[in-house]
PDB file of C-alpha atoms and ligand atoms in Angstrom:
ATOM      1  CA  MET A1065     -61.404  16.789 144.172  1.00 54.00           C
ATOM      2  CA  THR A1066     -62.278  14.353 146.708  1.00 59.00           C
ATOM      3  CA  PRO A1067     -63.357  16.548 150.624  1.00 64.00           C
ATOM      4  CA  ALA A1068     -61.592  14.900 153.562  1.00 75.00           C
ATOM      5  CA  ILE A1069     -63.696  12.101 154.726  1.00 83.00           C
ATOM      6  CA  LEU A1070     -63.969  10.973 158.136  1.00 83.00           C
ATOM      7  CA  LYS A1071     -62.990   7.487 159.347  1.00 81.00           C
ATOM      8  CA  THR A1072     -65.303   5.345 161.534  1.00 83.00           C
ATOM      9  CA  SER A1073     -64.195   4.962 164.675  1.00 77.00           C
ATOM     10  CA  GLY A1074     -64.807   1.417 164.236  1.00 75.00           C
ATOM     11  CA  SER A1075     -63.913  -1.182 161.429  1.00 91.00           C
ATOM     12  CA  ASP A1076     -67.514  -2.708 160.785  1.00 97.00           C
ATOM     13  CA  LEU A1077     -71.145  -2.007 160.742  1.00 97.00           C
ATOM     14  CA  LEU A1078     -72.434  -4.759 162.087  1.00 98.00           C
ATOM     15  CA  ARG A1079     -75.444  -3.012 164.246  1.00 98.00           C
ATOM     16  CA  ASP A1080     -76.271   0.668 163.767  1.00 98.00           C
ATOM     17  CA  LEU A1081     -74.785   1.475 167.278  1.00 97.00           C
ATOM     18  CA  ASP A1082     -70.913   0.751 165.280  1.00 97.00           C
ATOM     19  CA  LEU A1083     -71.325   4.313 164.337  1.00 97.00           C
ATOM     20  CA  THR A1084     -71.151   6.992 166.922  1.00 96.00           C
ATOM     21  CA  ASP A1085     -73.191   9.614 167.482  1.00 96.00           C
ATOM     22  CA  ASP A1086     -70.825  11.790 165.486  1.00 96.00           C
ATOM     23  CA  GLU A1087     -70.448   9.838 162.608  1.00 97.00           C
ATOM     24  CA  LEU A1088     -74.404   9.144 161.925  1.00 97.00           C
ATOM     25  CA  ILE A1089     -74.889  12.852 161.664  1.00 97.00           C
ATOM     26  CA  TYR A1090     -71.659  13.282 159.644  1.00 97.00           C
ATOM     27  CA  LEU A1091     -72.714  10.303 157.726  1.00 98.00           C
ATOM     28  CA  LEU A1092     -75.785  11.425 156.639  1.00 98.00           C
ATOM     29  CA  ASP A1093     -74.171  14.846 155.779  1.00 98.00           C
ATOM     30  CA  LEU A1094     -71.815  13.251 153.520  1.00 98.00           C
ATOM     31  CA  ALA A1095     -74.878  11.419 151.892  1.00 98.00           C
ATOM     32  CA  SER A1096     -76.747  14.711 150.767  1.00 98.00           C
ATOM     33  CA  ASP A1097     -73.689  15.866 149.485  1.00 98.00           C
ATOM     34  CA  VAL A1098     -72.619  12.372 147.756  1.00 98.00           C
ATOM     35  CA  LYS A1099     -76.615  13.408 146.500  1.00 98.00           C
ATOM     36  CA  ARG A1100     -76.250  16.984 144.744  1.00 98.00           C
ATOM     37  CA  THR A1101     -71.931  16.291 144.106  1.00 98.00           C
ATOM     38  CA  PRO A1102     -71.570  12.998 142.924  1.00 98.00           C
ATOM     39  CA  ALA A1103     -68.844  13.677 140.697  1.00 98.00           C
ATOM     40  CA  ASN A1104     -66.147  14.535 143.414  1.00 97.00           C
ATOM     41  CA  TYR A1105     -66.561  11.190 145.027  1.00 98.00           C
ATOM     42  CA  ALA A1106     -65.727   9.511 140.840  1.00 97.00           C
ATOM     43  CA  ASN A1107     -62.560   8.023 142.253  1.00 97.00           C
ATOM     44  CA  ALA A1108     -62.626   7.633 145.736  1.00 97.00           C
ATOM     45  CA  LEU A1109     -62.589   4.208 145.858  1.00 97.00           C
ATOM     46  CA  ALA A1110     -60.376   3.649 143.165  1.00 97.00           C
ATOM     47  CA  GLY A1111     -58.409   0.363 143.196  1.00 97.00           C
ATOM     48  CA  LYS A1112     -60.600  -0.879 146.168  1.00 97.00           C
ATOM     49  CA  SER A1113     -62.552  -4.575 145.873  1.00 98.00           C
ATOM     50  CA  ILE A1114     -65.792  -5.361 148.055  1.00 98.00           C
ATOM     51  CA  ALA A1115     -67.215  -8.695 148.642  1.00 98.00           C
ATOM     52  CA  LEU A1116     -70.772  -8.833 148.264  1.00 98.00           C
ATOM     53  CA  LEU A1117     -72.654 -11.849 149.946  1.00 98.00           C
ATOM     54  CA  PHE A1118     -76.149 -12.496 149.848  1.00 98.00           C
ATOM     55  CA  GLU A1119     -77.496 -15.821 151.775  1.00 98.00           C
ATOM     56  CA  LYS A1120     -81.339 -13.832 151.235  1.00 98.00           C
ATOM     57  CA  PRO A1121     -82.756 -12.070 147.746  1.00 98.00           C
ATOM     58  CA  SER A1122     -82.783  -8.396 147.637  1.00 98.00           C
ATOM     59  CA  LEU A1123     -83.467  -5.701 144.950  1.00 98.00           C
ATOM     60  CA  ARG A1124     -82.313  -2.585 146.427  1.00 98.00           C
ATOM     61  CA  THR A1125     -79.607  -3.940 148.999  1.00 98.00           C
ATOM     62  CA  ARG A1126     -77.437  -5.372 146.433  1.00 98.00           C
ATOM     63  CA  LEU A1127     -77.856  -3.389 143.580  1.00 98.00           C
ATOM     64  CA  THR A1128     -77.277  -0.046 145.319  1.00 98.00           C
ATOM     65  CA  PHE A1129     -74.407  -1.829 146.840  1.00 98.00           C
ATOM     66  CA  ASP A1130     -73.138  -2.532 143.388  1.00 98.00           C
ATOM     67  CA  LEU A1131     -73.718   0.668 141.797  1.00 98.00           C
ATOM     68  CA  ALA A1132     -72.258   2.659 144.700  1.00 98.00           C
ATOM     69  CA  ILE A1133     -69.109   0.729 144.942  1.00 98.00           C
ATOM     70  CA  LYS A1134     -68.404   1.045 140.736  1.00 98.00           C
ATOM     71  CA  GLN A1135     -69.803   5.009 141.044  1.00 98.00           C
ATOM     72  CA  VAL A1136     -67.187   5.389 143.808  1.00 98.00           C
ATOM     73  CA  GLY A1137     -64.595   4.026 141.302  1.00 98.00           C
ATOM     74  CA  GLY A1138     -64.571   0.571 143.237  1.00 98.00           C
ATOM     75  CA  ASP A1139     -65.352  -2.964 141.982  1.00 98.00           C
ATOM     76  CA  SER A1140     -67.348  -5.405 143.946  1.00 98.00           C
ATOM     77  CA  VAL A1141     -67.748  -9.359 143.706  1.00 98.00           C
ATOM     78  CA  PHE A1142     -70.941 -11.331 144.305  1.00 98.00           C
ATOM     79  CA  THR A1143     -72.420 -14.573 145.693  1.00 96.00           C
ATOM     80  CA  ASP A1144     -75.359 -15.837 146.512  1.00 96.00           C
ATOM     81  CA  GLY A1145     -76.649 -18.943 148.801  1.00 95.00           C
ATOM     82  CA  PRO A1146     -75.378 -19.763 152.321  1.00 95.00           C
ATOM     83  CA  ILE A1147     -72.172 -18.341 153.363  1.00 95.00           C
ATOM     84  CA  GLY A1148     -70.223 -20.888 155.269  1.00 90.00           C
ATOM     85  CA  GLY A1149     -71.863 -24.127 154.102  1.00 87.00           C
ATOM     86  CA  ARG A1150     -68.741 -25.609 152.120  1.00 93.00           C
ATOM     87  CA  GLU A1151     -66.492 -24.992 154.423  1.00 96.00           C
ATOM     88  CA  PRO A1152     -66.315 -22.636 157.970  1.00 96.00           C
ATOM     89  CA  LEU A1153     -67.030 -19.005 158.161  1.00 96.00           C
ATOM     90  CA  LYS A1154     -63.256 -18.249 159.771  1.00 96.00           C
ATOM     91  CA  ASP A1155     -62.375 -19.898 156.822  1.00 97.00           C
ATOM     92  CA  VAL A1156     -64.465 -18.208 154.530  1.00 97.00           C
ATOM     93  CA  ALA A1157     -63.748 -14.720 156.027  1.00 97.00           C
ATOM     94  CA  ARG A1158     -59.376 -15.540 156.142  1.00 97.00           C
ATOM     95  CA  ASN A1159     -59.756 -16.076 152.239  1.00 97.00           C
ATOM     96  CA  LEU A1160     -62.203 -13.062 151.393  1.00 97.00           C
ATOM     97  CA  ASP A1161     -59.681 -10.310 153.577  1.00 94.00           C
ATOM     98  CA  ARG A1162     -57.011 -11.690 151.595  1.00 97.00           C
ATOM     99  CA  TRP A1163     -58.825 -10.514 148.291  1.00 98.00           C
ATOM    100  CA  VAL A1164     -60.374  -7.744 149.097  1.00 97.00           C
ATOM    101  CA  ASN A1165     -60.801  -4.914 151.066  1.00 97.00           C
ATOM    102  CA  GLY A1166     -64.782  -5.230 152.365  1.00 97.00           C
ATOM    103  CA  ILE A1167     -67.275  -7.066 152.843  1.00 98.00           C
ATOM    104  CA  VAL A1168     -71.543  -6.873 152.637  1.00 98.00           C
ATOM    105  CA  ALA A1169     -73.363  -9.485 153.954  1.00 98.00           C
ATOM    106  CA  ARG A1170     -76.684 -10.322 154.144  1.00 98.00           C
ATOM    107  CA  VAL A1171     -77.541 -13.260 156.618  1.00 98.00           C
ATOM    108  CA  PHE A1172     -80.264 -15.096 157.975  1.00 98.00           C
ATOM    109  CA  SER A1173     -78.339 -14.781 161.547  1.00 98.00           C
ATOM    110  CA  GLN A1174     -76.997 -11.542 163.029  1.00 98.00           C
ATOM    111  CA  ASP A1175     -74.287 -14.636 164.188  1.00 98.00           C
ATOM    112  CA  THR A1176     -72.955 -15.079 160.608  1.00 98.00           C
ATOM    113  CA  ALA A1177     -72.411 -11.726 160.699  1.00 98.00           C
ATOM    114  CA  GLU A1178     -70.388 -11.477 163.450  1.00 97.00           C
ATOM    115  CA  GLU A1179     -68.725 -14.523 163.024  1.00 97.00           C
ATOM    116  CA  LEU A1180     -67.423 -12.988 159.824  1.00 97.00           C
ATOM    117  CA  ALA A1181     -66.192  -9.753 161.368  1.00 97.00           C
ATOM    118  CA  ARG A1182     -64.171 -12.477 164.034  1.00 97.00           C
ATOM    119  CA  TRP A1183     -62.216 -13.457 161.395  1.00 96.00           C
ATOM    120  CA  SER A1184     -61.993 -11.280 158.620  1.00 96.00           C
ATOM    121  CA  SER A1185     -59.251  -8.171 158.871  1.00 96.00           C
ATOM    122  CA  ALA A1186     -61.607  -6.191 156.218  1.00 96.00           C
ATOM    123  CA  PRO A1187     -64.102  -4.644 157.373  1.00 97.00           C
ATOM    124  CA  VAL A1188     -67.846  -6.172 157.444  1.00 98.00           C
ATOM    125  CA  ILE A1189     -70.995  -4.016 156.722  1.00 98.00           C
ATOM    126  CA  ASN A1190     -74.548  -5.574 157.564  1.00 98.00           C
ATOM    127  CA  ALA A1191     -76.736  -6.086 154.788  1.00 98.00           C
ATOM    128  CA  LEU A1192     -79.748  -7.378 156.980  1.00 98.00           C
ATOM    129  CA  SER A1193     -79.960  -9.652 159.244  1.00 98.00           C
ATOM    130  CA  ASP A1194     -82.234 -11.101 161.434  1.00 98.00           C
ATOM    131  CA  LEU A1195     -81.706  -8.460 164.199  1.00 98.00           C
ATOM    132  CA  TYR A1196     -80.657  -5.144 162.289  1.00 98.00           C
ATOM    133  CA  HIS A1197     -81.345  -3.668 159.091  1.00 98.00           C
ATOM    134  CA  PRO A1198     -78.424  -0.557 159.181  1.00 98.00           C
ATOM    135  CA  CYS A1199     -78.327   0.140 156.068  1.00 98.00           C
ATOM    136  CA  GLN A1200     -81.794   1.096 155.361  1.00 99.00           C
ATOM    137  CA  ALA A1201     -82.254   2.641 158.707  1.00 98.00           C
ATOM    138  CA  LEU A1202     -79.507   5.377 157.449  1.00 98.00           C
ATOM    139  CA  ALA A1203     -81.471   6.108 154.042  1.00 99.00           C
ATOM    140  CA  ASP A1204     -84.543   6.757 156.171  1.00 98.00           C
ATOM    141  CA  ALA A1205     -83.191   9.092 158.234  1.00 98.00           C
ATOM    142  CA  GLN A1206     -81.508  10.926 154.741  1.00 98.00           C
ATOM    143  CA  THR A1207     -85.205  10.789 153.907  1.00 98.00           C
ATOM    144  CA  ILE A1208     -86.973  12.597 156.818  1.00 98.00           C
ATOM    145  CA  ARG A1209     -83.979  15.100 157.037  1.00 98.00           C
ATOM    146  CA  GLU A1210     -85.306  15.907 153.257  1.00 98.00           C
ATOM    147  CA  ARG A1211     -88.522  15.837 153.440  1.00 97.00           C
ATOM    148  CA  PHE A1212     -88.776  18.103 157.285  1.00 97.00           C
ATOM    149  CA  GLY A1213     -84.911  19.498 157.371  1.00 95.00           C
ATOM    150  CA  GLU A1214     -84.889  19.637 161.343  1.00 90.00           C
ATOM    151  CA  MET A1215     -85.276  15.866 162.825  1.00 96.00           C
ATOM    152  CA  LYS A1216     -85.402  16.589 166.569  1.00 96.00           C
ATOM    153  CA  GLY A1217     -89.292  16.642 167.956  1.00 95.00           C
ATOM    154  CA  LEU A1218     -90.288  14.658 164.944  1.00 98.00           C
ATOM    155  CA  LYS A1219     -92.401  11.968 166.001  1.00 98.00           C
ATOM    156  CA  LEU A1220     -91.772   8.315 163.544  1.00 98.00           C
ATOM    157  CA  THR A1221     -94.150   5.633 164.262  1.00 98.00           C
ATOM    158  CA  PHE A1222     -93.748   1.951 163.060  1.00 98.00           C
ATOM    159  CA  ILE A1223     -96.926  -0.032 162.861  1.00 98.00           C
ATOM    160  CA  GLY A1224     -96.211  -3.612 161.870  1.00 98.00           C
ATOM    161  CA  ASP A1225     -93.840  -6.525 163.157  1.00 98.00           C
ATOM    162  CA  GLY A1226     -91.272  -5.685 166.011  1.00 98.00           C
ATOM    163  CA  ASN A1227     -88.487  -6.945 163.510  1.00 98.00           C
ATOM    164  CA  ASN A1228     -84.789  -6.152 162.162  1.00 98.00           C
ATOM    165  CA  VAL A1229     -86.348  -2.745 159.866  1.00 98.00           C
ATOM    166  CA  ALA A1230     -88.143  -1.677 163.553  1.00 98.00           C
ATOM    167  CA  HIS A1231     -84.541  -2.344 165.798  1.00 98.00           C
ATOM    168  CA  SER A1232     -82.817  -0.261 163.472  1.00 98.00           C
ATOM    169  CA  LEU A1233     -84.621   2.533 162.591  1.00 98.00           C
ATOM    170  CA  MET A1234     -85.438   2.874 166.696  1.00 98.00           C
ATOM    171  CA  ILE A1235     -82.104   2.862 167.712  1.00 98.00           C
ATOM    172  CA  THR A1236     -81.525   5.385 165.170  1.00 98.00           C
ATOM    173  CA  ALA A1237     -84.604   7.620 165.087  1.00 98.00           C
ATOM    174  CA  ILE A1238     -84.278   8.049 168.970  1.00 98.00           C
ATOM    175  CA  ARG A1239     -80.025   8.817 168.364  1.00 98.00           C
ATOM    176  CA  LEU A1240     -81.447  11.727 166.042  1.00 98.00           C
ATOM    177  CA  GLY A1241     -83.628  12.938 168.729  1.00 97.00           C
ATOM    178  CA  MET A1242     -87.466  11.556 167.052  1.00 98.00           C
ATOM    179  CA  ASP A1243     -89.828  10.371 169.135  1.00 98.00           C
ATOM    180  CA  PHE A1244     -90.008   7.166 168.499  1.00 98.00           C
ATOM    181  CA  VAL A1245     -93.471   4.571 168.437  1.00 98.00           C
ATOM    182  CA  LEU A1246     -93.550   1.145 167.466  1.00 98.00           C
ATOM    183  CA  GLY A1247     -97.508  -0.169 167.373  1.00 98.00           C
ATOM    184  CA  CYS A1248     -97.705  -4.029 167.259  1.00 98.00           C
ATOM    185  CA  PRO A1249     -99.612  -7.059 167.590  1.00 98.00           C
ATOM    186  CA  GLN A1250     -99.607  -8.797 170.817  1.00 97.00           C
ATOM    187  CA  GLY A1251     -96.870 -11.523 170.371  1.00 97.00           C
ATOM    188  CA  TYR A1252     -95.133  -9.695 167.722  1.00 98.00           C
ATOM    189  CA  LEU A1253     -92.789  -7.004 170.367  1.00 98.00           C
ATOM    190  CA  PRO A1254     -88.770  -6.054 169.497  1.00 98.00           C
ATOM    191  CA  ASN A1255     -86.526  -7.622 170.553  1.00 98.00           C
ATOM    192  CA  PRO A1256     -86.402  -6.203 175.001  1.00 98.00           C
ATOM    193  CA  GLU A1257     -82.380  -6.206 174.986  1.00 98.00           C
ATOM    194  CA  ILE A1258     -82.979  -3.401 171.902  1.00 98.00           C
ATOM    195  CA  VAL A1259     -85.768  -1.868 173.513  1.00 98.00           C
ATOM    196  CA  ALA A1260     -83.563  -1.434 176.704  1.00 98.00           C
ATOM    197  CA  GLN A1261     -80.992   0.066 174.472  1.00 98.00           C
ATOM    198  CA  ALA A1262     -82.985   2.355 173.031  1.00 98.00           C
ATOM    199  CA  GLU A1263     -84.783   3.613 176.530  1.00 98.00           C
ATOM    200  CA  GLY A1264     -80.811   4.264 177.615  1.00 98.00           C
ATOM    201  CA  LEU A1265     -80.592   6.513 174.334  1.00 98.00           C
ATOM    202  CA  ALA A1266     -83.976   8.139 174.358  1.00 97.00           C
ATOM    203  CA  ALA A1267     -82.783   8.922 177.928  1.00 96.00           C
ATOM    204  CA  LEU A1268     -79.432  10.555 176.361  1.00 95.00           C
ATOM    205  CA  SER A1269     -81.473  11.847 173.553  1.00 94.00           C
ATOM    206  CA  GLY A1270     -84.312  13.657 175.181  1.00 96.00           C
ATOM    207  CA  ALA A1271     -86.429  11.422 172.219  1.00 98.00           C
ATOM    208  CA  SER A1272     -89.271   9.258 173.768  1.00 98.00           C
ATOM    209  CA  LEU A1273     -89.829   5.590 172.746  1.00 98.00           C
ATOM    210  CA  LEU A1274     -93.340   4.020 173.063  1.00 98.00           C
ATOM    211  CA  ILE A1275     -94.528   0.532 172.393  1.00 98.00           C
ATOM    212  CA  THR A1276     -97.890  -0.186 171.964  1.00 98.00           C
ATOM    213  CA  HIS A1277    -100.687  -2.188 171.194  1.00 98.00           C
ATOM    214  CA  ASP A1278    -102.994   0.837 170.434  1.00 98.00           C
ATOM    215  CA  VAL A1279    -102.958   1.573 166.457  1.00 98.00           C
ATOM    216  CA  ALA A1280    -104.147   5.289 166.910  1.00 97.00           C
ATOM    217  CA  LYS A1281    -102.318   5.634 170.402  1.00 98.00           C
ATOM    218  CA  ALA A1282     -99.044   4.964 168.007  1.00 98.00           C
ATOM    219  CA  LEU A1283    -100.499   7.407 165.391  1.00 98.00           C
ATOM    220  CA  GLU A1284    -101.691  10.197 167.566  1.00 98.00           C
ATOM    221  CA  GLY A1285     -99.602  13.505 165.890  1.00 98.00           C
ATOM    222  CA  ALA A1286     -97.063  11.513 163.910  1.00 98.00           C
ATOM    223  CA  HIS A1287     -94.833  12.563 161.060  1.00 98.00           C
ATOM    224  CA  ALA A1288     -93.737   9.905 159.761  1.00 98.00           C
ATOM    225  CA  VAL A1289     -95.975   6.179 159.052  1.00 98.00           C
ATOM    226  CA  TYR A1290     -93.527   3.492 158.857  1.00 99.00           C
ATOM    227  CA  THR A1291     -94.671  -0.462 157.691  1.00 98.00           C
ATOM    228  CA  ASP A1292     -92.966  -3.492 156.960  1.00 98.00           C
ATOM    229  CA  VAL A1293     -94.302  -6.657 155.286  1.00 98.00           C
ATOM    230  CA  TRP A1294     -95.579  -8.672 157.743  1.00 98.00           C
ATOM    231  CA  THR A1295     -93.710 -11.943 156.903  1.00 98.00           C
ATOM    232  CA  SER A1296     -89.760 -11.285 157.128  1.00 98.00           C
ATOM    233  CA  MET A1297     -87.353 -13.335 155.092  1.00 98.00           C
ATOM    234  CA  GLY A1298     -87.057 -16.674 156.411  1.00 96.00           C
ATOM    235  CA  GLN A1299     -90.553 -16.967 158.330  1.00 97.00           C
ATOM    236  CA  GLU A1300     -92.367 -17.916 155.201  1.00 97.00           C
ATOM    237  CA  ARG A1301     -93.981 -20.738 157.925  1.00 98.00           C
ATOM    238  CA  GLU A1302     -95.350 -18.592 160.071  1.00 98.00           C
ATOM    239  CA  THR A1303     -97.186 -16.723 156.827  1.00 98.00           C
ATOM    240  CA  ALA A1304    -101.040 -17.848 157.727  1.00 98.00           C
ATOM    241  CA  ARG A1305    -100.912 -16.807 161.554  1.00 98.00           C
ATOM    242  CA  ARG A1306     -99.310 -14.025 160.713  1.00 98.00           C
ATOM    243  CA  LYS A1307    -101.465 -12.556 158.326  1.00 98.00           C
ATOM    244  CA  LYS A1308    -104.437 -13.046 161.376  1.00 98.00           C
ATOM    245  CA  ALA A1309    -102.265 -11.212 163.941  1.00 98.00           C
ATOM    246  CA  PHE A1310    -101.485  -7.786 161.380  1.00 98.00           C
ATOM    247  CA  HIS A1311    -104.608  -7.583 160.151  1.00 97.00           C
ATOM    248  CA  PRO A1312    -105.834  -4.796 162.069  1.00 97.00           C
ATOM    249  CA  PHE A1313    -102.675  -3.203 161.432  1.00 98.00           C
ATOM    250  CA  GLN A1314    -102.356  -2.221 157.720  1.00 98.00           C
ATOM    251  CA  VAL A1315    -101.756   1.041 156.967  1.00 98.00           C
ATOM    252  CA  ASN A1316    -104.838   2.216 154.876  1.00 98.00           C
ATOM    253  CA  ASP A1317    -106.733   5.303 153.811  1.00 98.00           C
ATOM    254  CA  GLU A1318    -108.314   5.153 157.520  1.00 98.00           C
ATOM    255  CA  LEU A1319    -105.693   4.221 159.441  1.00 98.00           C
ATOM    256  CA  PHE A1320    -103.090   6.599 157.603  1.00 98.00           C
ATOM    257  CA  ALA A1321    -105.858   9.340 158.308  1.00 98.00           C
ATOM    258  CA  GLN A1322    -104.817   9.469 161.661  1.00 98.00           C
ATOM    259  CA  ALA A1323    -101.448  10.853 161.399  1.00 98.00           C
ATOM    260  CA  ARG A1324    -101.165  14.280 160.993  1.00 98.00           C
ATOM    261  CA  PRO A1325    -102.193  16.001 157.731  1.00 97.00           C
ATOM    262  CA  ASP A1326     -98.967  16.413 156.495  1.00 96.00           C
ATOM    263  CA  ALA A1327     -97.311  12.874 157.462  1.00 98.00           C
ATOM    264  CA  VAL A1328     -95.410  10.890 154.857  1.00 98.00           C
ATOM    265  CA  PHE A1329     -95.714   7.179 154.513  1.00 98.00           C
ATOM    266  CA  MET A1330     -92.615   5.101 154.562  1.00 99.00           C
ATOM    267  CA  HIS A1331     -91.834   1.603 153.799  1.00 98.00           C
ATOM    268  CA  CYS A1332     -88.360   0.177 153.450  1.00 98.00           C
ATOM    269  CA  LEU A1333     -90.092  -2.085 150.241  1.00 98.00           C
ATOM    270  CA  PRO A1334     -90.855  -4.581 149.053  1.00 98.00           C
ATOM    271  CA  ALA A1335     -94.291  -4.305 149.957  1.00 98.00           C
ATOM    272  CA  ARG A1336     -97.076  -6.391 150.069  1.00 98.00           C
ATOM    273  CA  ARG A1337    -100.497  -4.503 148.770  1.00 98.00           C
ATOM    274  CA  GLY A1338    -103.247  -5.556 150.119  1.00 98.00           C
ATOM    275  CA  GLU A1339    -101.439  -7.090 153.377  1.00 98.00           C
ATOM    276  CA  GLU A1340     -99.614  -4.519 155.489  1.00 98.00           C
ATOM    277  CA  VAL A1341    -100.146  -1.111 153.082  1.00 98.00           C
ATOM    278  CA  THR A1342    -103.221  -0.631 150.605  1.00 98.00           C
ATOM    279  CA  ASP A1343    -102.189   0.323 146.788  1.00 98.00           C
ATOM    280  CA  SER A1344    -103.744   4.063 147.703  1.00 98.00           C
ATOM    281  CA  ILE A1345    -101.251   4.414 150.193  1.00 98.00           C
ATOM    282  CA  MET A1346     -98.574   3.615 148.600  1.00 98.00           C
ATOM    283  CA  GLU A1347     -99.251   5.535 145.212  1.00 98.00           C
ATOM    284  CA  SER A1348    -100.352   8.534 147.636  1.00 98.00           C
ATOM    285  CA  GLU A1349     -98.560  11.296 147.163  1.00 97.00           C
ATOM    286  CA  ARG A1350     -97.690  11.267 150.714  1.00 98.00           C
ATOM    287  CA  SER A1351     -96.052   8.317 149.908  1.00 98.00           C
ATOM    288  CA  VAL A1352     -91.783   8.784 150.084  1.00 98.00           C
ATOM    289  CA  VAL A1353     -90.929   5.038 149.236  1.00 98.00           C
ATOM    290  CA  PHE A1354     -89.149   5.728 146.166  1.00 98.00           C
ATOM    291  CA  ASP A1355     -86.859   8.511 148.081  1.00 98.00           C
ATOM    292  CA  GLN A1356     -86.319   6.019 150.232  1.00 98.00           C
ATOM    293  CA  ALA A1357     -84.750   3.191 147.927  1.00 98.00           C
ATOM    294  CA  GLU A1358     -82.991   6.035 146.370  1.00 98.00           C
ATOM    295  CA  ASN A1359     -81.483   7.465 149.272  1.00 98.00           C
ATOM    296  CA  ARG A1360     -80.252   3.833 149.652  1.00 99.00           C
ATOM    297  CA  LEU A1361     -77.913   4.152 146.663  1.00 98.00           C
ATOM    298  CA  HIS A1362     -76.248   7.806 148.003  1.00 98.00           C
ATOM    299  CA  ALA A1363     -76.302   6.503 152.577  1.00 98.00           C
ATOM    300  CA  GLN A1364     -74.054   3.438 151.371  1.00 98.00           C
ATOM    301  CA  LYS A1365     -71.536   5.430 149.563  1.00 98.00           C
ATOM    302  CA  ALA A1366     -71.179   7.993 151.611  1.00 98.00           C
ATOM    303  CA  LEU A1367     -70.778   4.945 154.535  1.00 98.00           C
ATOM    304  CA  LEU A1368     -67.998   2.955 152.283  1.00 98.00           C
ATOM    305  CA  LEU A1369     -66.265   5.973 151.629  1.00 97.00           C
ATOM    306  CA  MET A1370     -66.109   6.623 155.721  1.00 97.00           C
ATOM    307  CA  MET A1371     -65.076   3.008 156.215  1.00 96.00           C
ATOM    308  CA  LEU A1372     -62.966   2.510 153.213  1.00 95.00           C
ATOM    309  CA  ALA A1373     -61.700   5.588 151.282  1.00 91.00           C
TER     310      ALA A1373
HETATM  311  N1   CP B2687     -85.364  -2.746 151.293  1.00 73.77           N
HETATM  312  C1   CP B2687     -84.452  -3.681 151.000  1.00 73.77           C
HETATM  313  O1   CP B2687     -83.258  -3.963 152.045  1.00 73.77           O
HETATM  314  O2   CP B2687     -84.797  -4.257 149.896  1.00 73.77           O
HETATM  315  P1   CP B2687     -84.178  -5.445 149.511  1.00 73.77           P
HETATM  316  O3   CP B2687     -84.679  -6.641 150.012  1.00 73.77           O
HETATM  317  O4   CP B2687     -83.898  -5.437 147.837  1.00 73.77           O
HETATM  318  O5   CP B2687     -82.753  -5.144 149.344  1.00 73.77           O
HETATM  319  N1  NVA B2688     -87.929  -7.156 157.275  1.00 73.77           N
HETATM  320  C1  NVA B2688     -88.215  -7.519 156.125  1.00 73.77           C
HETATM  321  C2  NVA B2688     -87.516  -6.187 155.217  1.00 73.77           C
HETATM  322  C3  NVA B2688     -86.749  -7.010 153.650  1.00 73.77           C
HETATM  323  C4  NVA B2688     -86.159  -5.425 153.210  1.00 73.77           C
HETATM  324  C5  NVA B2688     -87.307  -9.165 156.102  1.00 73.77           C
HETATM  325  O1  NVA B2688     -86.207  -9.269 156.555  1.00 73.77           O
HETATM  326  O2  NVA B2688     -87.275  -9.553 155.248  1.00 73.77           O
END
């Protein structure tokens, strides 16, 4: 029998803050229960259909959503390419909500996800946009909790671009009481509005937020060191300039040694070995990148159950 599942208060997950603090904690508890006893949830979404719309490539997000939906008894349909290329987004949304119970969308612009949600009565989940990657941050929090137990008081250091992954991680980590540090080159700071939100959340949770260009300072006392690609999807024309700017921020043996001796290495994947991280760090026993990838499945199952069960 499936245990009673708390419903999310909002209908969409477009940005991390669409989950309340209590819902975030509940989701992490549910994700670990789903991981431990998947059979208990095998029919929880029986009869529900979910559309997966992907404007950008994906291995983990697409497959873990597809598997998660099927493993809780639902069904999925998939399209790739631009959403709203052939007809207005508001028409796409009002077609889909006649057929499906939920929409998972990976988009270039956050506005695309917002516009879909505005017109769809079926809930929309952001599967990565230029601003956020909330589903990744959920799996990352699950991974950190599994590794360290208590999250409050841990220090999570993100080295690299102030991008979508950094934004979601910053908001989520701080709400969970983790000190968050972003070490980035000049010119690659995170979105100032999201930083202001994170500062507000830090005042509530008691966690701290530091954004610095000083790598050594960023790594001091870090329990987890996280990085992501230097050039995100859609930024390919900036690759050469970014390689130059981010070079001193590569997570290699020397850089990683500046964190705590028990620190873990994290990456949302895909990783570009030799750029933002070396092969030796990816393959080291401190790397938890495949735990993060595994937890995408469990965390997204929990999210789907809370939004749609
Ligand atoms: N981490 C992540 O979202 O991976 P994909 O781009 O393969 O979905
Ligand atoms: N920041 C990367 C994350 C990929 C999962 C991108 O947006 O391409």
